[in-house]
Amino acid sequence: MASATMRALLILAILISGLLAGGNIDRAFVAMPAWQQVGAISWAEFSRHADLGNGLVLYPIEAIGGAALTFAAAIMFHFDRTAPQAATVPMYVAVLFAMGGLVLTIKAAPIMLSIRSLSEPTALQRAFVGFWYWGNLRAVCQVSAFLAQLAALAMLLCGNAQVPR
């Protein structure tokens, strides 16, 4: 059976990544389409108070924390020869997607940070479109990481009947 510490790390990663995934789904399917109707100027004003307010603390904790916990669980999994082999693919896929989400933040975050000083409507519209594009790609990675984490945990919990690695 997989170590209790590794399972605990993965469960914590799932909890944090689940918050991030839910926020991504809301942003992609509810918030950004609504902001497209309201306009980039209003989006920027809101984002200056939300994303560039409390979001500057919460979002990195969710993204970096979830990825770090996933990575730590995967390292422990790698060295745990009692862990079910069935969890191998979802565990490593979760790491790849979590890291992919962080890499795509390198494109999305500067766009969000740039709206602090932008006021020209055309520039704000470009920022809105760019952030929506990179944010959606990042969301795919972060939601996929969450789903892979869930699959890895299921394999860890249900795969104990299989022969260990």
PDB file of N, CA, C and O in Angstrom, residues 90-132:
ATOM      1  N   PRO A  90      -1.361   8.433 -14.229  1.00  0.00           N
ATOM      2  CA  PRO A  90      -2.051   9.647 -13.767  1.00  0.00           C
ATOM      3  C   PRO A  90      -1.216  10.510 -12.826  1.00  0.00           C
ATOM      4  O   PRO A  90      -1.323  11.732 -12.854  1.00  0.00           O
ATOM      5  N   MET A  91      -0.358   9.886 -12.043  1.00  0.00           N
ATOM      6  CA  MET A  91       0.481  10.675 -11.126  1.00  0.00           C
ATOM      7  C   MET A  91       1.432  11.579 -11.908  1.00  0.00           C
ATOM      8  O   MET A  91       1.538  12.775 -11.651  1.00  0.00           O
ATOM      9  N   TYR A  92       2.105  11.015 -12.897  1.00  0.00           N
ATOM     10  CA  TYR A  92       3.066  11.804 -13.666  1.00  0.00           C
ATOM     11  C   TYR A  92       2.374  12.778 -14.622  1.00  0.00           C
ATOM     12  O   TYR A  92       2.886  13.868 -14.870  1.00  0.00           O
ATOM     13  N   VAL A  93       1.218  12.406 -15.125  1.00  0.00           N
ATOM     14  CA  VAL A  93       0.447  13.322 -15.969  1.00  0.00           C
ATOM     15  C   VAL A  93      -0.016  14.524 -15.146  1.00  0.00           C
ATOM     16  O   VAL A  93       0.011  15.668 -15.627  1.00  0.00           O
ATOM     17  N   ALA A  94      -0.403  14.280 -13.897  1.00  0.00           N
ATOM     18  CA  ALA A  94      -0.806  15.388 -13.016  1.00  0.00           C
ATOM     19  C   ALA A  94       0.335  16.382 -12.839  1.00  0.00           C
ATOM     20  O   ALA A  94       0.124  17.601 -12.878  1.00  0.00           O
ATOM     21  N   VAL A  95       1.550  15.870 -12.672  1.00  0.00           N
ATOM     22  CA  VAL A  95       2.714  16.754 -12.529  1.00  0.00           C
ATOM     23  C   VAL A  95       2.919  17.559 -13.808  1.00  0.00           C
ATOM     24  O   VAL A  95       3.128  18.778 -13.761  1.00  0.00           O
ATOM     25  N   LEU A  96       2.858  16.885 -14.952  1.00  0.00           N
ATOM     26  CA  LEU A  96       3.073  17.587 -16.223  1.00  0.00           C
ATOM     27  C   LEU A  96       2.046  18.695 -16.434  1.00  0.00           C
ATOM     28  O   LEU A  96       2.400  19.806 -16.828  1.00  0.00           O
ATOM     29  N   PHE A  97       0.779  18.404 -16.162  1.00  0.00           N
ATOM     30  CA  PHE A  97      -0.249  19.437 -16.346  1.00  0.00           C
ATOM     31  C   PHE A  97      -0.110  20.562 -15.324  1.00  0.00           C
ATOM     32  O   PHE A  97      -0.295  21.739 -15.657  1.00  0.00           O
ATOM     33  N   ALA A  98       0.218  20.232 -14.076  1.00  0.00           N
ATOM     34  CA  ALA A  98       0.406  21.284 -13.064  1.00  0.00           C
ATOM     35  C   ALA A  98       1.561  22.200 -13.445  1.00  0.00           C
ATOM     36  O   ALA A  98       1.462  23.430 -13.339  1.00  0.00           O
ATOM     37  N   MET A  99       2.643  21.607 -13.912  1.00  0.00           N
ATOM     38  CA  MET A  99       3.787  22.409 -14.348  1.00  0.00           C
ATOM     39  C   MET A  99       3.442  23.201 -15.618  1.00  0.00           C
ATOM     40  O   MET A  99       3.856  24.346 -15.765  1.00  0.00           O
ATOM     41  N   GLY A 100       2.668  22.595 -16.506  1.00  0.00           N
ATOM     42  CA  GLY A 100       2.213  23.309 -17.704  1.00  0.00           C
ATOM     43  C   GLY A 100       1.398  24.538 -17.345  1.00  0.00           C
ATOM     44  O   GLY A 100       1.535  25.598 -17.966  1.00  0.00           O
ATOM     45  N   GLY A 101       0.545  24.418 -16.332  1.00  0.00           N
ATOM     46  CA  GLY A 101      -0.231  25.572 -15.872  1.00  0.00           C
ATOM     47  C   GLY A 101       0.664  26.688 -15.376  1.00  0.00           C
ATOM     48  O   GLY A 101       0.417  27.873 -15.647  1.00  0.00           O
ATOM     49  N   LEU A 102       1.731  26.311 -14.660  1.00  0.00           N
ATOM     50  CA  LEU A 102       2.677  27.333 -14.180  1.00  0.00           C
ATOM     51  C   LEU A 102       3.420  27.983 -15.338  1.00  0.00           C
ATOM     52  O   LEU A 102       3.617  29.200 -15.353  1.00  0.00           O
ATOM     53  N   VAL A 103       3.823  27.185 -16.311  1.00  0.00           N
ATOM     54  CA  VAL A 103       4.535  27.737 -17.474  1.00  0.00           C
ATOM     55  C   VAL A 103       3.634  28.711 -18.234  1.00  0.00           C
ATOM     56  O   VAL A 103       4.079  29.797 -18.644  1.00  0.00           O
ATOM     57  N   LEU A 104       2.376  28.353 -18.412  1.00  0.00           N
ATOM     58  CA  LEU A 104       1.465  29.246 -19.143  1.00  0.00           C
ATOM     59  C   LEU A 104       1.155  30.516 -18.359  1.00  0.00           C
ATOM     60  O   LEU A 104       0.782  31.533 -18.943  1.00  0.00           O
ATOM     61  N   THR A 105       1.328  30.470 -17.051  1.00  0.00           N
ATOM     62  CA  THR A 105       1.172  31.679 -16.245  1.00  0.00           C
ATOM     63  C   THR A 105       2.216  32.717 -16.633  1.00  0.00           C
ATOM     64  O   THR A 105       1.980  33.925 -16.512  1.00  0.00           O
ATOM     65  N   ILE A 106       3.353  32.257 -17.139  1.00  0.00           N
ATOM     66  CA  ILE A 106       4.399  33.178 -17.589  1.00  0.00           C
ATOM     67  C   ILE A 106       3.875  34.065 -18.725  1.00  0.00           C
ATOM     68  O   ILE A 106       4.326  35.193 -18.897  1.00  0.00           O
ATOM     69  N   LYS A 107       2.910  33.572 -19.478  1.00  0.00           N
ATOM     70  CA  LYS A 107       2.299  34.371 -20.549  1.00  0.00           C
ATOM     71  C   LYS A 107       1.100  35.179 -20.028  1.00  0.00           C
ATOM     72  O   LYS A 107       0.916  36.334 -20.412  1.00  0.00           O
ATOM     73  N   ALA A 108       0.280  34.574 -19.170  1.00  0.00           N
ATOM     74  CA  ALA A 108      -0.950  35.228 -18.721  1.00  0.00           C
ATOM     75  C   ALA A 108      -0.701  36.317 -17.672  1.00  0.00           C
ATOM     76  O   ALA A 108      -1.300  37.396 -17.740  1.00  0.00           O
ATOM     77  N   ALA A 109       0.166  36.061 -16.722  1.00  0.00           N
ATOM     78  CA  ALA A 109       0.364  36.994 -15.608  1.00  0.00           C
ATOM     79  C   ALA A 109       0.855  38.370 -16.050  1.00  0.00           C
ATOM     80  O   ALA A 109       0.321  39.385 -15.565  1.00  0.00           O
ATOM     81  N   PRO A 110       1.834  38.469 -16.945  1.00  0.00           N
ATOM     82  CA  PRO A 110       2.267  39.815 -17.352  1.00  0.00           C
ATOM     83  C   PRO A 110       1.154  40.633 -18.010  1.00  0.00           C
ATOM     84  O   PRO A 110       1.127  41.856 -17.871  1.00  0.00           O
ATOM     85  N   ILE A 111       0.256  39.950 -18.692  1.00  0.00           N
ATOM     86  CA  ILE A 111      -0.864  40.670 -19.306  1.00  0.00           C
ATOM     87  C   ILE A 111      -1.742  41.258 -18.208  1.00  0.00           C
ATOM     88  O   ILE A 111      -2.113  42.441 -18.256  1.00  0.00           O
ATOM     89  N   MET A 112      -2.057  40.432 -17.200  1.00  0.00           N
ATOM     90  CA  MET A 112      -2.884  40.921 -16.097  1.00  0.00           C
ATOM     91  C   MET A 112      -2.164  42.046 -15.364  1.00  0.00           C
ATOM     92  O   MET A 112      -2.757  43.080 -15.059  1.00  0.00           O
ATOM     93  N   LEU A 113      -0.896  41.877 -15.092  1.00  0.00           N
ATOM     94  CA  LEU A 113      -0.143  42.908 -14.375  1.00  0.00           C
ATOM     95  C   LEU A 113      -0.062  44.216 -15.167  1.00  0.00           C
ATOM     96  O   LEU A 113      -0.013  45.293 -14.586  1.00  0.00           O
ATOM     97  N   SER A 114      -0.095  44.110 -16.495  1.00  0.00           N
ATOM     98  CA  SER A 114       0.020  45.307 -17.338  1.00  0.00           C
ATOM     99  C   SER A 114      -1.187  46.224 -17.245  1.00  0.00           C
ATOM    100  O   SER A 114      -1.072  47.415 -17.522  1.00  0.00           O
ATOM    101  N   ILE A 115      -2.341  45.691 -16.848  1.00  0.00           N
ATOM    102  CA  ILE A 115      -3.541  46.543 -16.845  1.00  0.00           C
ATOM    103  C   ILE A 115      -3.508  47.575 -15.725  1.00  0.00           C
ATOM    104  O   ILE A 115      -4.308  48.508 -15.736  1.00  0.00           O
ATOM    105  N   ARG A 116      -2.573  47.455 -14.799  1.00  0.00           N
ATOM    106  CA  ARG A 116      -2.417  48.481 -13.756  1.00  0.00           C
ATOM    107  C   ARG A 116      -2.210  49.854 -14.368  1.00  0.00           C
ATOM    108  O   ARG A 116      -2.730  50.842 -13.881  1.00  0.00           O
ATOM    109  N   SER A 117      -1.416  49.868 -15.431  1.00  0.00           N
ATOM    110  CA  SER A 117      -1.028  51.158 -16.006  1.00  0.00           C
ATOM    111  C   SER A 117      -1.717  51.459 -17.341  1.00  0.00           C
ATOM    112  O   SER A 117      -1.446  52.500 -17.934  1.00  0.00           O
ATOM    113  N   LEU A 118      -2.564  50.574 -17.796  1.00  0.00           N
ATOM    114  CA  LEU A 118      -3.243  50.816 -19.079  1.00  0.00           C
ATOM    115  C   LEU A 118      -4.549  51.567 -18.858  1.00  0.00           C
ATOM    116  O   LEU A 118      -5.280  51.296 -17.912  1.00  0.00           O
ATOM    117  N   SER A 119      -4.832  52.492 -19.752  1.00  0.00           N
ATOM    118  CA  SER A 119      -6.116  53.186 -19.694  1.00  0.00           C
ATOM    119  C   SER A 119      -6.740  53.317 -21.073  1.00  0.00           C
ATOM    120  O   SER A 119      -7.948  53.530 -21.187  1.00  0.00           O
ATOM    121  N   GLU A 120      -5.937  53.173 -22.108  1.00  0.00           N
ATOM    122  CA  GLU A 120      -6.420  53.329 -23.485  1.00  0.00           C
ATOM    123  C   GLU A 120      -7.296  52.129 -23.851  1.00  0.00           C
ATOM    124  O   GLU A 120      -6.903  50.982 -23.671  1.00  0.00           O
ATOM    125  N   PRO A 121      -8.526  52.359 -24.332  1.00  0.00           N
ATOM    126  CA  PRO A 121      -9.468  51.272 -24.613  1.00  0.00           C
ATOM    127  C   PRO A 121      -8.936  50.183 -25.545  1.00  0.00           C
ATOM    128  O   PRO A 121      -9.178  49.000 -25.296  1.00  0.00           O
ATOM    129  N   THR A 122      -8.203  50.555 -26.579  1.00  0.00           N
ATOM    130  CA  THR A 122      -7.680  49.544 -27.502  1.00  0.00           C
ATOM    131  C   THR A 122      -6.650  48.655 -26.807  1.00  0.00           C
ATOM    132  O   THR A 122      -6.638  47.444 -27.001  1.00  0.00           O
ATOM    133  N   ALA A 123      -5.808  49.242 -25.998  1.00  0.00           N
ATOM    134  CA  ALA A 123      -4.806  48.473 -25.259  1.00  0.00           C
ATOM    135  C   ALA A 123      -5.477  47.552 -24.244  1.00  0.00           C
ATOM    136  O   ALA A 123      -5.050  46.401 -24.061  1.00  0.00           O
ATOM    137  N   LEU A 124      -6.530  48.039 -23.598  1.00  0.00           N
ATOM    138  CA  LEU A 124      -7.257  47.204 -22.642  1.00  0.00           C
ATOM    139  C   LEU A 124      -7.959  46.046 -23.350  1.00  0.00           C
ATOM    140  O   LEU A 124      -7.998  44.930 -22.825  1.00  0.00           O
ATOM    141  N   GLN A 125      -8.492  46.307 -24.538  1.00  0.00           N
ATOM    142  CA  GLN A 125      -9.135  45.235 -25.307  1.00  0.00           C
ATOM    143  C   GLN A 125      -8.104  44.170 -25.690  1.00  0.00           C
ATOM    144  O   GLN A 125      -8.384  42.981 -25.601  1.00  0.00           O
ATOM    145  N   ARG A 126      -6.919  44.598 -26.117  1.00  0.00           N
ATOM    146  CA  ARG A 126      -5.847  43.636 -26.449  1.00  0.00           C
ATOM    147  C   ARG A 126      -5.465  42.827 -25.212  1.00  0.00           C
ATOM    148  O   ARG A 126      -5.245  41.617 -25.294  1.00  0.00           O
ATOM    149  N   ALA A 127      -5.371  43.485 -24.074  1.00  0.00           N
ATOM    150  CA  ALA A 127      -5.036  42.789 -22.830  1.00  0.00           C
ATOM    151  C   ALA A 127      -6.125  41.776 -22.475  1.00  0.00           C
ATOM    152  O   ALA A 127      -5.821  40.643 -22.081  1.00  0.00           O
ATOM    153  N   PHE A 128      -7.378  42.177 -22.641  1.00  0.00           N
ATOM    154  CA  PHE A 128      -8.495  41.279 -22.349  1.00  0.00           C
ATOM    155  C   PHE A 128      -8.421  40.027 -23.219  1.00  0.00           C
ATOM    156  O   PHE A 128      -8.498  38.908 -22.725  1.00  0.00           O
ATOM    157  N   VAL A 129      -8.253  40.219 -24.521  1.00  0.00           N
ATOM    158  CA  VAL A 129      -8.192  39.089 -25.466  1.00  0.00           C
ATOM    159  C   VAL A 129      -6.984  38.202 -25.158  1.00  0.00           C
ATOM    160  O   VAL A 129      -7.094  36.971 -25.129  1.00  0.00           O
ATOM    161  N   GLY A 130      -5.840  38.810 -24.909  1.00  0.00           N
ATOM    162  CA  GLY A 130      -4.636  38.037 -24.602  1.00  0.00           C
ATOM    163  C   GLY A 130      -4.761  37.262 -23.311  1.00  0.00           C
ATOM    164  O   GLY A 130      -4.386  36.080 -23.242  1.00  0.00           O
ATOM    165  N   PHE A 131      -5.314  37.920 -22.286  1.00  0.00           N
ATOM    166  CA  PHE A 131      -5.475  37.223 -21.011  1.00  0.00           C
ATOM    167  C   PHE A 131      -6.473  36.089 -21.140  1.00  0.00           C
ATOM    168  O   PHE A 131      -6.270  35.014 -20.586  1.00  0.00           O
ATOM    169  N   TRP A 132      -7.549  36.294 -21.871  1.00  0.00           N
ATOM    170  CA  TRP A 132      -8.556  35.245 -22.063  1.00  0.00           C
ATOM    171  C   TRP A 132      -7.924  34.053 -22.782  1.00  0.00           C
ATOM    172  O   TRP A 132      -8.117  32.909 -22.395  1.00  0.00           O
TER     173      TRP A 132
END
